Structures are given as C-alpha cells and as structure tokens.
PDB file of C-alpha atoms in Angstrom:
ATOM      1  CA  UNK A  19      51.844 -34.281 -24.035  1.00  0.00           C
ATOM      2  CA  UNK A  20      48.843 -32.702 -21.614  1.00  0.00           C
ATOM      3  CA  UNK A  21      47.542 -29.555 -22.898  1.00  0.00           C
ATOM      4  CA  UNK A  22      46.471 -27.749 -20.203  1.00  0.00           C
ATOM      5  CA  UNK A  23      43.792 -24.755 -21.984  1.00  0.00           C
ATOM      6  CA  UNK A  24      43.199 -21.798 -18.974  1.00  0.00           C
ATOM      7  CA  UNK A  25      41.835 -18.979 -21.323  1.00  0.00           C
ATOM      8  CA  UNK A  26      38.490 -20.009 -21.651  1.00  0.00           C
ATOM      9  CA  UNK A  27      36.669 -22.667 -19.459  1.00  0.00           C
ATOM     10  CA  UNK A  28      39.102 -24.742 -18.047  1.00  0.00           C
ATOM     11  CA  UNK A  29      40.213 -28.285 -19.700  1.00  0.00           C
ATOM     12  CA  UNK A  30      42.884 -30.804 -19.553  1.00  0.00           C
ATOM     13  CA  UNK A  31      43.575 -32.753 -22.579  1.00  0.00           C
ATOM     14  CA  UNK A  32      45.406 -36.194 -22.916  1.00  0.00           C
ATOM     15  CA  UNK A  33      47.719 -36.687 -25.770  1.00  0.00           C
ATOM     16  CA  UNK A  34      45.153 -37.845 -27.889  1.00  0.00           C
ATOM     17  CA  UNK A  35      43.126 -34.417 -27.233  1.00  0.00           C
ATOM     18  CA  UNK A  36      40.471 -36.499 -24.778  1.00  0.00           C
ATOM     19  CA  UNK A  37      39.501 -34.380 -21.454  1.00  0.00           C
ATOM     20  CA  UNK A  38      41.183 -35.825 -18.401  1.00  0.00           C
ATOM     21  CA  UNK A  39      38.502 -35.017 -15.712  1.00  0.00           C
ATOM     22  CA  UNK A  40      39.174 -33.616 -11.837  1.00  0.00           C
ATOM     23  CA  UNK A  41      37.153 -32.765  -9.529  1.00  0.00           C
ATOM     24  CA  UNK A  42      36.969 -29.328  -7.968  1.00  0.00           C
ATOM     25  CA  UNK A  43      39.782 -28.657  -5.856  1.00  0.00           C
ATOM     26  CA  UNK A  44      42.333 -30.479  -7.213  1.00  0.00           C
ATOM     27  CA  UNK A  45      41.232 -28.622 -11.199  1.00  0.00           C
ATOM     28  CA  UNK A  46      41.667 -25.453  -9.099  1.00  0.00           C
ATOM     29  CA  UNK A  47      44.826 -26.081  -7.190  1.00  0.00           C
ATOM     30  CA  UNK A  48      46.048 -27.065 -10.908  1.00  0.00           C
ATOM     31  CA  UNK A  49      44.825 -23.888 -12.322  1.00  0.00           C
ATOM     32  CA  UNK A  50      46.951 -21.932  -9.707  1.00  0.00           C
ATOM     33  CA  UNK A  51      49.798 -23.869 -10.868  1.00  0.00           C
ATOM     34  CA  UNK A  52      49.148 -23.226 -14.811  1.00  0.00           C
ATOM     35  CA  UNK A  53      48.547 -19.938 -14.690  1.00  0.00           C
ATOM     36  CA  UNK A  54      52.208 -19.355 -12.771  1.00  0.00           C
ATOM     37  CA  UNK A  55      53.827 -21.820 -14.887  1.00  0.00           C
ATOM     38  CA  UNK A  56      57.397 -22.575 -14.804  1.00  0.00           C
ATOM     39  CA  UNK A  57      57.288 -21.047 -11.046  1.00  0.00           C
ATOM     40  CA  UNK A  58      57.476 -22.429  -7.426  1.00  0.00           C
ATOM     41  CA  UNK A  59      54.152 -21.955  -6.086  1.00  0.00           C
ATOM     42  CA  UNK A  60      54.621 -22.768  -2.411  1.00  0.00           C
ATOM     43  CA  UNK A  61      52.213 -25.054  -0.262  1.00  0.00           C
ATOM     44  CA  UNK A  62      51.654 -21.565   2.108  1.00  0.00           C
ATOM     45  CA  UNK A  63      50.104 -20.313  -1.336  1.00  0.00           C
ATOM     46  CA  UNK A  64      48.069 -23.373  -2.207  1.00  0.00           C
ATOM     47  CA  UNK A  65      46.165 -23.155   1.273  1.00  0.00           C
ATOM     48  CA  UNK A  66      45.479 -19.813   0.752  1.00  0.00           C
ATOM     49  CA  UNK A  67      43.995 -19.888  -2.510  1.00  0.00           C
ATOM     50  CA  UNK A  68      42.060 -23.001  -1.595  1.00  0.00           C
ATOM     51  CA  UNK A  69      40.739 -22.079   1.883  1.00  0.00           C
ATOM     52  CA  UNK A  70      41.718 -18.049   2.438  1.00  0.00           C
ATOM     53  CA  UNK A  71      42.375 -17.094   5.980  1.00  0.00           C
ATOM     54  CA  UNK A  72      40.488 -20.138   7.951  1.00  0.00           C
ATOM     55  CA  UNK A  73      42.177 -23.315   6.838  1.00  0.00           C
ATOM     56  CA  UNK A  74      41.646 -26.160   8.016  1.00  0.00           C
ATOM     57  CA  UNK A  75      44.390 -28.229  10.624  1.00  0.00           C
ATOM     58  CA  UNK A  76      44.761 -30.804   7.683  1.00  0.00           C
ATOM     59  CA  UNK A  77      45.390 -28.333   5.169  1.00  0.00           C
ATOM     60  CA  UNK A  78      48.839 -29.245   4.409  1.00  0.00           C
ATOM     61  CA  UNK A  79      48.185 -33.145   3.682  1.00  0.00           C
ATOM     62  CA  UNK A  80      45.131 -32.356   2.260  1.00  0.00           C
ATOM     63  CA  UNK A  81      47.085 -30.578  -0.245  1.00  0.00           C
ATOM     64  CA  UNK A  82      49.843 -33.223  -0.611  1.00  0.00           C
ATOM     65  CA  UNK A  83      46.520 -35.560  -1.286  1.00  0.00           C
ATOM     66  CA  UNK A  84      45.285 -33.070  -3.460  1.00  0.00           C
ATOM     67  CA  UNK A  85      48.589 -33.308  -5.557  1.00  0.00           C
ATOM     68  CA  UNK A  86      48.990 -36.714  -5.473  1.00  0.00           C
ATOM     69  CA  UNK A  87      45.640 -37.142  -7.371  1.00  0.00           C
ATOM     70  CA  UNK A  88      46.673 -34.663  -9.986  1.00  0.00           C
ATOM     71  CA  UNK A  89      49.580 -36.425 -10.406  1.00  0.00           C
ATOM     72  CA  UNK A  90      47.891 -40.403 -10.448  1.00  0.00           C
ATOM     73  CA  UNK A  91      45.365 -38.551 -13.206  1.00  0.00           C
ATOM     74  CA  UNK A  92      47.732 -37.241 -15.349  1.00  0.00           C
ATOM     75  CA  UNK A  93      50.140 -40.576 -15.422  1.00  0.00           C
ATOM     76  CA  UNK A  94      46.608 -42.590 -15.975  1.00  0.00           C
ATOM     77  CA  UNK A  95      46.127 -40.141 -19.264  1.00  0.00           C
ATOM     78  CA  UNK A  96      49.616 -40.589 -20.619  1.00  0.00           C
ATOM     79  CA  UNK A  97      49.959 -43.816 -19.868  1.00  0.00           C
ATOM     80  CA  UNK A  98      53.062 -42.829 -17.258  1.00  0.00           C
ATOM     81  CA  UNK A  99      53.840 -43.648 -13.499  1.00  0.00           C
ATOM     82  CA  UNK A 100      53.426 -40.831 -10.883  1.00  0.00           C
ATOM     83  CA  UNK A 101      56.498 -40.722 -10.318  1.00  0.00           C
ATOM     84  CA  UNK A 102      57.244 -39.536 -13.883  1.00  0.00           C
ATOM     85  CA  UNK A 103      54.976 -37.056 -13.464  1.00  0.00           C
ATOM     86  CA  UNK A 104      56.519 -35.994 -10.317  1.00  0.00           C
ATOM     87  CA  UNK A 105      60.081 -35.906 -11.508  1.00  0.00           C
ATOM     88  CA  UNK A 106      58.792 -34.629 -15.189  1.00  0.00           C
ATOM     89  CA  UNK A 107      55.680 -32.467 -15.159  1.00  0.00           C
ATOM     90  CA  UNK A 108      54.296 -31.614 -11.802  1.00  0.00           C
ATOM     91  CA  UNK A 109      57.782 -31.499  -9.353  1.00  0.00           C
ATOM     92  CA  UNK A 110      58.181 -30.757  -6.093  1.00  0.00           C
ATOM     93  CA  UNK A 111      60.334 -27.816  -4.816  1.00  0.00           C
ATOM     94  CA  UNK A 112      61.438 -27.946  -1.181  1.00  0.00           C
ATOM     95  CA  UNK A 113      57.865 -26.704   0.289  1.00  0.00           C
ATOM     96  CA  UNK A 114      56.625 -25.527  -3.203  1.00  0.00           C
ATOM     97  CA  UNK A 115      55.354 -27.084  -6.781  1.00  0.00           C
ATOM     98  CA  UNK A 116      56.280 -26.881 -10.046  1.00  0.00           C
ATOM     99  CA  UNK A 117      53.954 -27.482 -13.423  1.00  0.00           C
ATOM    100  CA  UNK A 118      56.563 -27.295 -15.763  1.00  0.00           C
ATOM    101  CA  UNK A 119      55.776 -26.775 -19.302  1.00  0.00           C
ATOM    102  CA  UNK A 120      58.599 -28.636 -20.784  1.00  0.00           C
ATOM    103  CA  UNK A 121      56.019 -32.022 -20.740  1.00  0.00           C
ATOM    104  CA  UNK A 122      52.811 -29.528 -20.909  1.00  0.00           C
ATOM    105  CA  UNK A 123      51.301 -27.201 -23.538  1.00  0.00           C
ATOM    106  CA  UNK A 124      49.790 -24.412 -22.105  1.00  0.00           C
ATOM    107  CA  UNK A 125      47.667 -22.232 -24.258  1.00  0.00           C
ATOM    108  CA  UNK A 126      48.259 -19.197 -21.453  1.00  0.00           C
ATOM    109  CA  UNK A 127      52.106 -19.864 -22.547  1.00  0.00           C
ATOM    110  CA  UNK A 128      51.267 -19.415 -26.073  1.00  0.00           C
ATOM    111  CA  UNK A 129      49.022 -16.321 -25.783  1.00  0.00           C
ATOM    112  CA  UNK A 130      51.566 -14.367 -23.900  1.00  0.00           C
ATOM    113  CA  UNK A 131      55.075 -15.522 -26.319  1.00  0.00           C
ATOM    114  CA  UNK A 132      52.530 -14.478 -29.186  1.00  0.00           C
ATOM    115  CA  UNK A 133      51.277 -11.059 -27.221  1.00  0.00           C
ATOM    116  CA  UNK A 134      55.276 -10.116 -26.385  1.00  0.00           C
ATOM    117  CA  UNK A 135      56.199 -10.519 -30.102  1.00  0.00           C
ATOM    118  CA  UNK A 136      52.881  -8.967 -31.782  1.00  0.00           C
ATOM    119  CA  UNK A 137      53.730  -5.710 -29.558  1.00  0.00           C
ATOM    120  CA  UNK A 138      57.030  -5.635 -30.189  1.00  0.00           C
ATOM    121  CA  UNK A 139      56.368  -5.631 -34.086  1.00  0.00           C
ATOM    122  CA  UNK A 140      54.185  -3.030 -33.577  1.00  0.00           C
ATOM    123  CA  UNK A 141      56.179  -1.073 -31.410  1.00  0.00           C
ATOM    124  CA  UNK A 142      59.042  -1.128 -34.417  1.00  0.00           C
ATOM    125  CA  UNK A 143      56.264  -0.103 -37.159  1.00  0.00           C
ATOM    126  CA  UNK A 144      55.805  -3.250 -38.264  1.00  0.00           C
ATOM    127  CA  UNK A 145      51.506  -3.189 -38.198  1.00  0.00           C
ATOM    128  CA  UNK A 146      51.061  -6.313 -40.656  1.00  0.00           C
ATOM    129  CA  UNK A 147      53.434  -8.632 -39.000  1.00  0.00           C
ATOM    130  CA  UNK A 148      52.111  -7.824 -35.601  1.00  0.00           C
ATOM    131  CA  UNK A 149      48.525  -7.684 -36.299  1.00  0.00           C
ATOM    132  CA  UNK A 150      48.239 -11.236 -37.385  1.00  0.00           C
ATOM    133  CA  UNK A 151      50.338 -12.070 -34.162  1.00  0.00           C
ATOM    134  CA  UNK A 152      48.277 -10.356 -32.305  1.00  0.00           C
ATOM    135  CA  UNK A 153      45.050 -11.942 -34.058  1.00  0.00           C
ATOM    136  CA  UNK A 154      46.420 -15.599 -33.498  1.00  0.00           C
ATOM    137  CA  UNK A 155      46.949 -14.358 -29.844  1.00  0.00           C
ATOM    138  CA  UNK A 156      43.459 -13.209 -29.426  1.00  0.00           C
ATOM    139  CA  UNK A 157      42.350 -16.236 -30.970  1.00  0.00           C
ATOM    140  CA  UNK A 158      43.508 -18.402 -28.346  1.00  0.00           C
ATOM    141  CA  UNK A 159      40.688 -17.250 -25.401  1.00  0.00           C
ATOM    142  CA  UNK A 160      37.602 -19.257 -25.857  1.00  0.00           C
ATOM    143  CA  UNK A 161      35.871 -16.979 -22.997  1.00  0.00           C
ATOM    144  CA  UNK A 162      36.542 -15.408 -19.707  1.00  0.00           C
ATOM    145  CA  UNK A 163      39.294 -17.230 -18.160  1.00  0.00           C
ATOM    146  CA  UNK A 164      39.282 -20.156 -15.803  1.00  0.00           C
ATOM    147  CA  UNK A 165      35.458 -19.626 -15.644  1.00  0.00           C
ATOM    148  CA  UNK A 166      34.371 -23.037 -14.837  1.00  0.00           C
ATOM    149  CA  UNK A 167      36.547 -22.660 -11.710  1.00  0.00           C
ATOM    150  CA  UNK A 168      35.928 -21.356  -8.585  1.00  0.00           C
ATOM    151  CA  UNK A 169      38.314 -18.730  -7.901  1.00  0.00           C
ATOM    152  CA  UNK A 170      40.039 -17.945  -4.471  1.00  0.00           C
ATOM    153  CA  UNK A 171      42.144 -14.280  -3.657  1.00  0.00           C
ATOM    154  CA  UNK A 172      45.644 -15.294  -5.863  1.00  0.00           C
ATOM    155  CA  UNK A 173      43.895 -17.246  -8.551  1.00  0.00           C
ATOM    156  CA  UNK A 174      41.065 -14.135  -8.853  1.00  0.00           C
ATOM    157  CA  UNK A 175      44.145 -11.394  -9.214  1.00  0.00           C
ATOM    158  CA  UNK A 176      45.725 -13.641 -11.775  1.00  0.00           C
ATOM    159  CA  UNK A 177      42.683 -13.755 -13.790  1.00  0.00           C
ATOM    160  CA  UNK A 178      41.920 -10.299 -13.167  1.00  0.00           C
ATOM    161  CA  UNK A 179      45.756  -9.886 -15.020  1.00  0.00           C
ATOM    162  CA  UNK A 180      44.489 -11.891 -17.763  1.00  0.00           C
ATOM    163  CA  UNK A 181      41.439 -10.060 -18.371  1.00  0.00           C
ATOM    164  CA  UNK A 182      43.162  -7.002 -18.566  1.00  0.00           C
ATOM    165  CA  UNK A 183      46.125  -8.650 -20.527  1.00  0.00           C
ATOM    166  CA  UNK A 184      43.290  -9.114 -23.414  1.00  0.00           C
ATOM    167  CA  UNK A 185      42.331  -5.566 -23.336  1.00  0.00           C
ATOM    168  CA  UNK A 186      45.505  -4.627 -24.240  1.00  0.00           C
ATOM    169  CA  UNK A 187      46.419  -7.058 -26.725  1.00  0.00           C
ATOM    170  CA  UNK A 188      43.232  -6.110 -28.159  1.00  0.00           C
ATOM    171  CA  UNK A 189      44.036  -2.727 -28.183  1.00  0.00           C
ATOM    172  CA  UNK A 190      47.408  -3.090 -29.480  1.00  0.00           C
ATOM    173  CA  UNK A 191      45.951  -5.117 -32.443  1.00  0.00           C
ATOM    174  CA  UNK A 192      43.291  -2.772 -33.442  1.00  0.00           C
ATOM    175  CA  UNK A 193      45.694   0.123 -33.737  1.00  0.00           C
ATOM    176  CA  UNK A 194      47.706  -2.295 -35.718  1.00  0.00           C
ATOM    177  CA  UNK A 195      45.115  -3.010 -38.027  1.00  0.00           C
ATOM    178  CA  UNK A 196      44.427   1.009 -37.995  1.00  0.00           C
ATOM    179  CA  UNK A 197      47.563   1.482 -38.956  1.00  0.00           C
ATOM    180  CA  UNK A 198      47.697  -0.876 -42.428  1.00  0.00           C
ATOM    181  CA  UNK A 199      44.524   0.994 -43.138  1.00  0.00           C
ATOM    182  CA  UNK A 200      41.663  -1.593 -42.400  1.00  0.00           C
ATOM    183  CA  UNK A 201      39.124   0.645 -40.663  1.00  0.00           C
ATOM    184  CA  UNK A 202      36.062  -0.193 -42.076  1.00  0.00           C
ATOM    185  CA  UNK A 203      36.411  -3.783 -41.441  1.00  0.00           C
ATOM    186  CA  UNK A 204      37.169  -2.317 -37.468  1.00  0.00           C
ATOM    187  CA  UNK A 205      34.028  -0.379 -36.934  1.00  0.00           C
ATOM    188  CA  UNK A 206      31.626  -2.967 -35.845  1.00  0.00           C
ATOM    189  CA  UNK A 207      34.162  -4.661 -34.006  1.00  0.00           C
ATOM    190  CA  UNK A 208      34.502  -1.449 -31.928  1.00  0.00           C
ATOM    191  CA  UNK A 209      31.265  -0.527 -31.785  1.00  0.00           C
ATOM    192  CA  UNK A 210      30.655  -4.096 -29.620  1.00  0.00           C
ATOM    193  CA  UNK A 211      34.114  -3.317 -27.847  1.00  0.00           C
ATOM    194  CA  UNK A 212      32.996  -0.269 -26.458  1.00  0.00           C
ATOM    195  CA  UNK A 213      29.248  -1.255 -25.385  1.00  0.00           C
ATOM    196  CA  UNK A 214      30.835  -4.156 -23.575  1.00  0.00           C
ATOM    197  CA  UNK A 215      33.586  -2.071 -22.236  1.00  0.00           C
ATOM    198  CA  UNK A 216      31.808   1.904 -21.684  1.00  0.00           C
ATOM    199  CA  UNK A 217      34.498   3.579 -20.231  1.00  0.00           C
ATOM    200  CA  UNK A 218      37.364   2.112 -21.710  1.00  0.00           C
ATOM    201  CA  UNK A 219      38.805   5.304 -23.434  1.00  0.00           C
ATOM    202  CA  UNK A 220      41.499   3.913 -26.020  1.00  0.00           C
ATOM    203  CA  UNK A 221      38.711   1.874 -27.224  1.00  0.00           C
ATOM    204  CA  UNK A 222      36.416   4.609 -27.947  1.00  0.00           C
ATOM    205  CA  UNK A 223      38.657   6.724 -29.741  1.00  0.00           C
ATOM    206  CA  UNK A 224      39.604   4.002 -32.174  1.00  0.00           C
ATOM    207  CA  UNK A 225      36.025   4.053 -32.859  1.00  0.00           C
ATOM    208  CA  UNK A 226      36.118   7.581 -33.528  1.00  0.00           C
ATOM    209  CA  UNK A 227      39.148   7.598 -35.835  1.00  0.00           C
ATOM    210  CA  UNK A 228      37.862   4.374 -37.801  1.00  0.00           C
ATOM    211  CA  UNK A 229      34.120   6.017 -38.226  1.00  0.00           C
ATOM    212  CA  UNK A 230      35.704   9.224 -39.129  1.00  0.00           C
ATOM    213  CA  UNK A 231      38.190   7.610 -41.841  1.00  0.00           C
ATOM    214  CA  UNK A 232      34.742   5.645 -43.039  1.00  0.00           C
ATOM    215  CA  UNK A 233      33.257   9.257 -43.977  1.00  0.00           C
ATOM    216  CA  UNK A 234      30.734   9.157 -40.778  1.00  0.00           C
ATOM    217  CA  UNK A 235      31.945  11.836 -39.006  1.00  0.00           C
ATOM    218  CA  UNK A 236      29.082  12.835 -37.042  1.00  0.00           C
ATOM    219  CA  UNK A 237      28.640   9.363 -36.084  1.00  0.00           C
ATOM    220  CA  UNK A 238      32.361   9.746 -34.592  1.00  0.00           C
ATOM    221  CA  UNK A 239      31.744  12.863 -32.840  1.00  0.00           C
ATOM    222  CA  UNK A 240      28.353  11.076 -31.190  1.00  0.00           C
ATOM    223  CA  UNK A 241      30.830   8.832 -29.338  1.00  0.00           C
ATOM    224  CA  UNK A 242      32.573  11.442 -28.025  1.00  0.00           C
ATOM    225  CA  UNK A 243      29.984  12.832 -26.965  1.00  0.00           C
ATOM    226  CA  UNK A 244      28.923   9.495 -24.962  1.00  0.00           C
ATOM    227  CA  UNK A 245      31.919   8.929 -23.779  1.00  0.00           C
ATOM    228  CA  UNK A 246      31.859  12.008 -21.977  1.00  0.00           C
ATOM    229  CA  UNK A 247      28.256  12.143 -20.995  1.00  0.00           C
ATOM    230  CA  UNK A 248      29.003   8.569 -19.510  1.00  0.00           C
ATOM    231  CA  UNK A 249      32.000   9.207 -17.715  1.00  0.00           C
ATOM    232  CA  UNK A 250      30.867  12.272 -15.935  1.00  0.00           C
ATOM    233  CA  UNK A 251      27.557  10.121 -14.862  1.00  0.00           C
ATOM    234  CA  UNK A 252      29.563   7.369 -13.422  1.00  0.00           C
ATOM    235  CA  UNK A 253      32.852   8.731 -12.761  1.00  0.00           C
ATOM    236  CA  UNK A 254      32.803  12.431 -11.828  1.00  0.00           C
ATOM    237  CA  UNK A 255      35.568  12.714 -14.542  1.00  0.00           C
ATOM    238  CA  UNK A 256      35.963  14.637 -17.624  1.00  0.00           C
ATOM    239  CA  UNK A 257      37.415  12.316 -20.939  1.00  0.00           C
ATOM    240  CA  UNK A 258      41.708  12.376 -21.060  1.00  0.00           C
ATOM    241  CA  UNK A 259      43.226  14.845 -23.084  1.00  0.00           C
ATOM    242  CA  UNK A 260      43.942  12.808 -26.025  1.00  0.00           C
ATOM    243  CA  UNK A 261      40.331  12.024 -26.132  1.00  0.00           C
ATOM    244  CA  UNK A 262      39.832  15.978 -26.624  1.00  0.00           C
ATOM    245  CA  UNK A 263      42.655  16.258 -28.616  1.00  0.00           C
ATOM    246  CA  UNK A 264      40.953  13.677 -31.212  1.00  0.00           C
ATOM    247  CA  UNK A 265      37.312  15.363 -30.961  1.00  0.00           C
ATOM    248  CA  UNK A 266      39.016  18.897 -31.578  1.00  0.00           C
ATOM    249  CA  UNK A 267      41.076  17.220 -34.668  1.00  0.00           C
ATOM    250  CA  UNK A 268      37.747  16.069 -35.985  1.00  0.00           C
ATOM    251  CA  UNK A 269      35.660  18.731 -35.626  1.00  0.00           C
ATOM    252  CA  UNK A 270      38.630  21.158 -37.829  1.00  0.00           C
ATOM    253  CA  UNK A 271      39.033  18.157 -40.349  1.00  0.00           C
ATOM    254  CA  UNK A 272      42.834  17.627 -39.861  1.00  0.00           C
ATOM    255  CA  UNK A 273      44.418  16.401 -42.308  1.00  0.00           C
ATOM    256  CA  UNK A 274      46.739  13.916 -40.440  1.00  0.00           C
ATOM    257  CA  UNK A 275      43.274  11.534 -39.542  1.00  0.00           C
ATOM    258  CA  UNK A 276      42.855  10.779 -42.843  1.00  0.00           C
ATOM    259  CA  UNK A 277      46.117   8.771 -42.945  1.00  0.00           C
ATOM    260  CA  UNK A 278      47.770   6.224 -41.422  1.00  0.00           C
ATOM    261  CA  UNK A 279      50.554   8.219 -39.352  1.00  0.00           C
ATOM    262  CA  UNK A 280      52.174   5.883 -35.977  1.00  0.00           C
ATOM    263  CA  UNK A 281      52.117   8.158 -33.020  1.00  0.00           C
ATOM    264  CA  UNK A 282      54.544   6.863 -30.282  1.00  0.00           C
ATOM    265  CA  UNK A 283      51.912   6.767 -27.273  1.00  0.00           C
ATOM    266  CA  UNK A 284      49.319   4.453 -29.147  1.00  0.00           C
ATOM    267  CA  UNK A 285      50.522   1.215 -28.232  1.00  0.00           C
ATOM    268  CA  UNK A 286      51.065   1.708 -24.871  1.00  0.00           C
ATOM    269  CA  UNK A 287      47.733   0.979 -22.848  1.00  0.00           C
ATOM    270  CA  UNK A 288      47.640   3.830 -20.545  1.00  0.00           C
ATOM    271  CA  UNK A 289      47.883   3.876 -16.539  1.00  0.00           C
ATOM    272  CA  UNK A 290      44.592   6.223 -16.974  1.00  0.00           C
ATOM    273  CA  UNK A 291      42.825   4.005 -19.083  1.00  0.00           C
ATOM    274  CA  UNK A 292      44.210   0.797 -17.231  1.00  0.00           C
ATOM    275  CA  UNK A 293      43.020   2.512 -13.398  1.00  0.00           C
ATOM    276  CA  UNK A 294      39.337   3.286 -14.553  1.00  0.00           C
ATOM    277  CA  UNK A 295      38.911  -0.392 -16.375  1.00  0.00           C
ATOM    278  CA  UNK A 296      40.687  -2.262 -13.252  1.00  0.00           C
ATOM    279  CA  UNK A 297      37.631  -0.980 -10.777  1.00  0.00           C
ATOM    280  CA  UNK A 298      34.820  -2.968 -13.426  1.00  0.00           C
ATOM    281  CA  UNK A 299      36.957  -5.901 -13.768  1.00  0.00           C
ATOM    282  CA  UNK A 300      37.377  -6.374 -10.445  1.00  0.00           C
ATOM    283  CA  UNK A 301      33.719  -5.757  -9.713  1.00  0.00           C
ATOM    284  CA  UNK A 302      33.213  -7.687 -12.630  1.00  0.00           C
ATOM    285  CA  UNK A 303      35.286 -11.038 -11.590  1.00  0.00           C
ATOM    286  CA  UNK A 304      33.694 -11.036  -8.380  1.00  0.00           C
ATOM    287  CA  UNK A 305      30.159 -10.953  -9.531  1.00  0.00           C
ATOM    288  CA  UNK A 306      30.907 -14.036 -11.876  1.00  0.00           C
ATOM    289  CA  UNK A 307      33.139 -15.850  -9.058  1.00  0.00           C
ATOM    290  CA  UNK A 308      29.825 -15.959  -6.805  1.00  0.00           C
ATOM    291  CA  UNK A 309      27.621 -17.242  -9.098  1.00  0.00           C
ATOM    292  CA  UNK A 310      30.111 -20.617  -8.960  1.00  0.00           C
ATOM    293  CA  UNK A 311      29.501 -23.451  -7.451  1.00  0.00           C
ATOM    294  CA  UNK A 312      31.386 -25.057  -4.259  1.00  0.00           C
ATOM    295  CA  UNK A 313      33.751 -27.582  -4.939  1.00  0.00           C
TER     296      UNK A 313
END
C-alpha cells in the first residue's frame, strides 16, 4: 500500500516504507489530490492550482502527462501496471481525478478520523479517552504541512485549513488534559503555545488557569496582562469577555478554578478567536510559500 504523509514535509512511501520520488509538479498536483481525498478534483481545478489565472494552451495535456507519470511511479513502487493504478488508486472521473484511499494510507485521513472522535469524547465528558485521541492526532504532523511544496491559491487555503485544524485539536486536547487535572505538566507547553501564537486567546487563558491551579497566580495574571497590552498594540481590540471573566475570577480567588468543572463553551474554538488567528496564518503561509522554490 502507498502511504501518502501531507502533515509535515511531503513524502510518498512504497510498501516497503522506501520514498517514491517526483518531481515538482506532478508531487504538487498529487498533494492537491491527497489533501481532498476520496473527492473529484476536476482538471479546471488542477490548472488552476498549478498555473493560477495565465495557463498555458497545453495545460490540459500537460496535466493528463502530469498524471500519467504519477500513475507509471506509483505502479513502478508497487510493482503494479498503470492501469491498476488507474482503475485502483488514482481514477479518472469524467473531467476530474480521484486518489482514493481504499489502496492509499493517508496520514491527513488518520489525523482528522482521530480529531472527529477525540472531540467528540470530549464533548460527552469523557477528558481521558479523548485526550490520548487527541495526543495520537497531534502526533501525526511532523511540521507545517505540505512545506516542501510549492503551494498555488486551492492547495494554500487547504493548508491554511490544516493549520488552523491543529490549533483546534490542540486546543481541544489541552482543555482535555485540564480537565483530568494535569496542569502542571501543561504550563510549559503553553507558555511556547502562546509565544508562537500571541494573540491566540483560548490559548492564553489555559495558561492562566494552569499557572493559577500551579499556585503562581501572579504569574497568571502577568499574561493577562500581555495579552491585553498586545492586542491593543496590534489589534485596536480589547481581550473577549471570557478572557475578563477569567482575570476577574482570579483576582477574587473563586473557588470553581481550583477544580476541574467542564463548562459547555470550552471545546468549541471560537469564531473570535478563529477570525483574529486566520489574518497571521494567512500572512503566515504566504511568507513561507515565497521562500519555495519553482518547480
């Protein structure tokens, strides 16, 4: 079976777990296929994502070409003809393709069935069972995704998706893990969480919660107090109301902090928080995407 590993640098692996090697455009006109697995990407799409708005006359053989040496590669690593592959793993669709993971392991495909299930366990109150989903979920990215590939307009908004994807599964596990009462072991995580990611505001007041269950409450109230200094600075914008909420509930000592009590919002990554973080990621992406080189 070809494993097919997107979150992280991008490899293909034959059955015996040796890279199969492509060169640039066809590796990114198969990452466009991975990453919308199971799904009819169309040849209109393919163009696009290889050449944007100024494609060449020979864009649609070029393509088929394109395919057909994805397809020889493959069937060279497993030993197959092409035309298994064609009928098997990479099928044509009237005027689209197919990668279908049924003869493919995807790790995306992994990461998201693990994601779905960890948050769903959480969502029911079930914190130990879905943080170690969550964990083996988060273990799957070896990186940024697809960053060894150069990235056109579709496959940048699906990695964009990603990234933010891994926020919140990260998020959802770290409450998790807040939850079955492992905050000490959560505070230097966070504390490297929130200098990569300043303005992300769920992140930031699990670090105040998990420093203030630690005993270190004026450490807790400091990142409050950075948070806001920061987001003013940058943003014009004063921290959410939960954020307050939290800093007021230190400040009085409330009981309910010092114990591990599910509140209904917490798993949810918020449209607030998820607005704000989109901006840098996209900024982000496309400061990484033109450091690439051509293919």
């Amino acid at each position: 079976m070809v494993q097919i590993h997107v979150l992280g640098p991008m490899t293909l692996l034959d059955d015996e777990s040796e890279p199969i090697v492509l060169a640039p455009k066809p590796r990114r006109l198969l990452a466009l296929l991975a990453v919308n697995a199971d799904r009819a990407v169309s040849v209109n799409a393919l163009v696009q994502e290889l050449w944007g708005s100024s494609p060449p006359r020979t864009a649609t053989a070029t393509i088929q070409t394109y395919i057909g040496q994805v397809r020889r590669t493959i069937a060279e690593a497993l030993r197959k003809s092409a035309t298994e592959v064609a009928e098997e793993i990479l099928i044509t669709e009237g005027s689209s393709y197919v990668l279908s993971t049924s003869r493919v392991a995807l790790d995306i495909s992994e990461y998201e069935m693990l994601a779905e299930a960890g948050s769903a366990a959480v969502q029911r109150g079930e914190f130990v069972q879905g943080s170690e989903l969550l964990h083996q979920a988060v273990a799957l990215w070896r990186g940024p995704a697809l960053v060894n590939v150069e990235a056109g307009e579709l496959l940048g908004a699906r990695i964009v998706h990603l990234d933010e994807s891994l926020l919140c599964t990260q998020e959802h596990r770290i409450y998790a893990d807040l939850q079955r009462g492992a905050h000490h072991t959560l505070v230097p995580e966070l504390k490297e969480l929130t200098a990569r990611h300043p303005l992300h505001e769920n992140f930031h007041r699990h670090l105040m919660l998990a420093l203030y269950r630690c005993g270190r409450r004026a450490e807790s109230l400091a990142v409050m107090r950075r948070l806001r200094a920061r987001l003013v600075e940058e943003l014009g914008l004063e921290p959410s109301p939960f954020l307050v909420q939290m800093e007021q509930d230190i400040l009085r000592g409330e009981p309910s902090l010092d114990r591990s009590r599910p509140r209904a919002a917490d798993p949810q990554c918020s449209g607030r928080q998820q607005d704000r973080m989109s901006v840098r990621s996209v900024v982000q992406r496309v400061s990484r995407s033109t450091m690439q080189p051509t293919g």
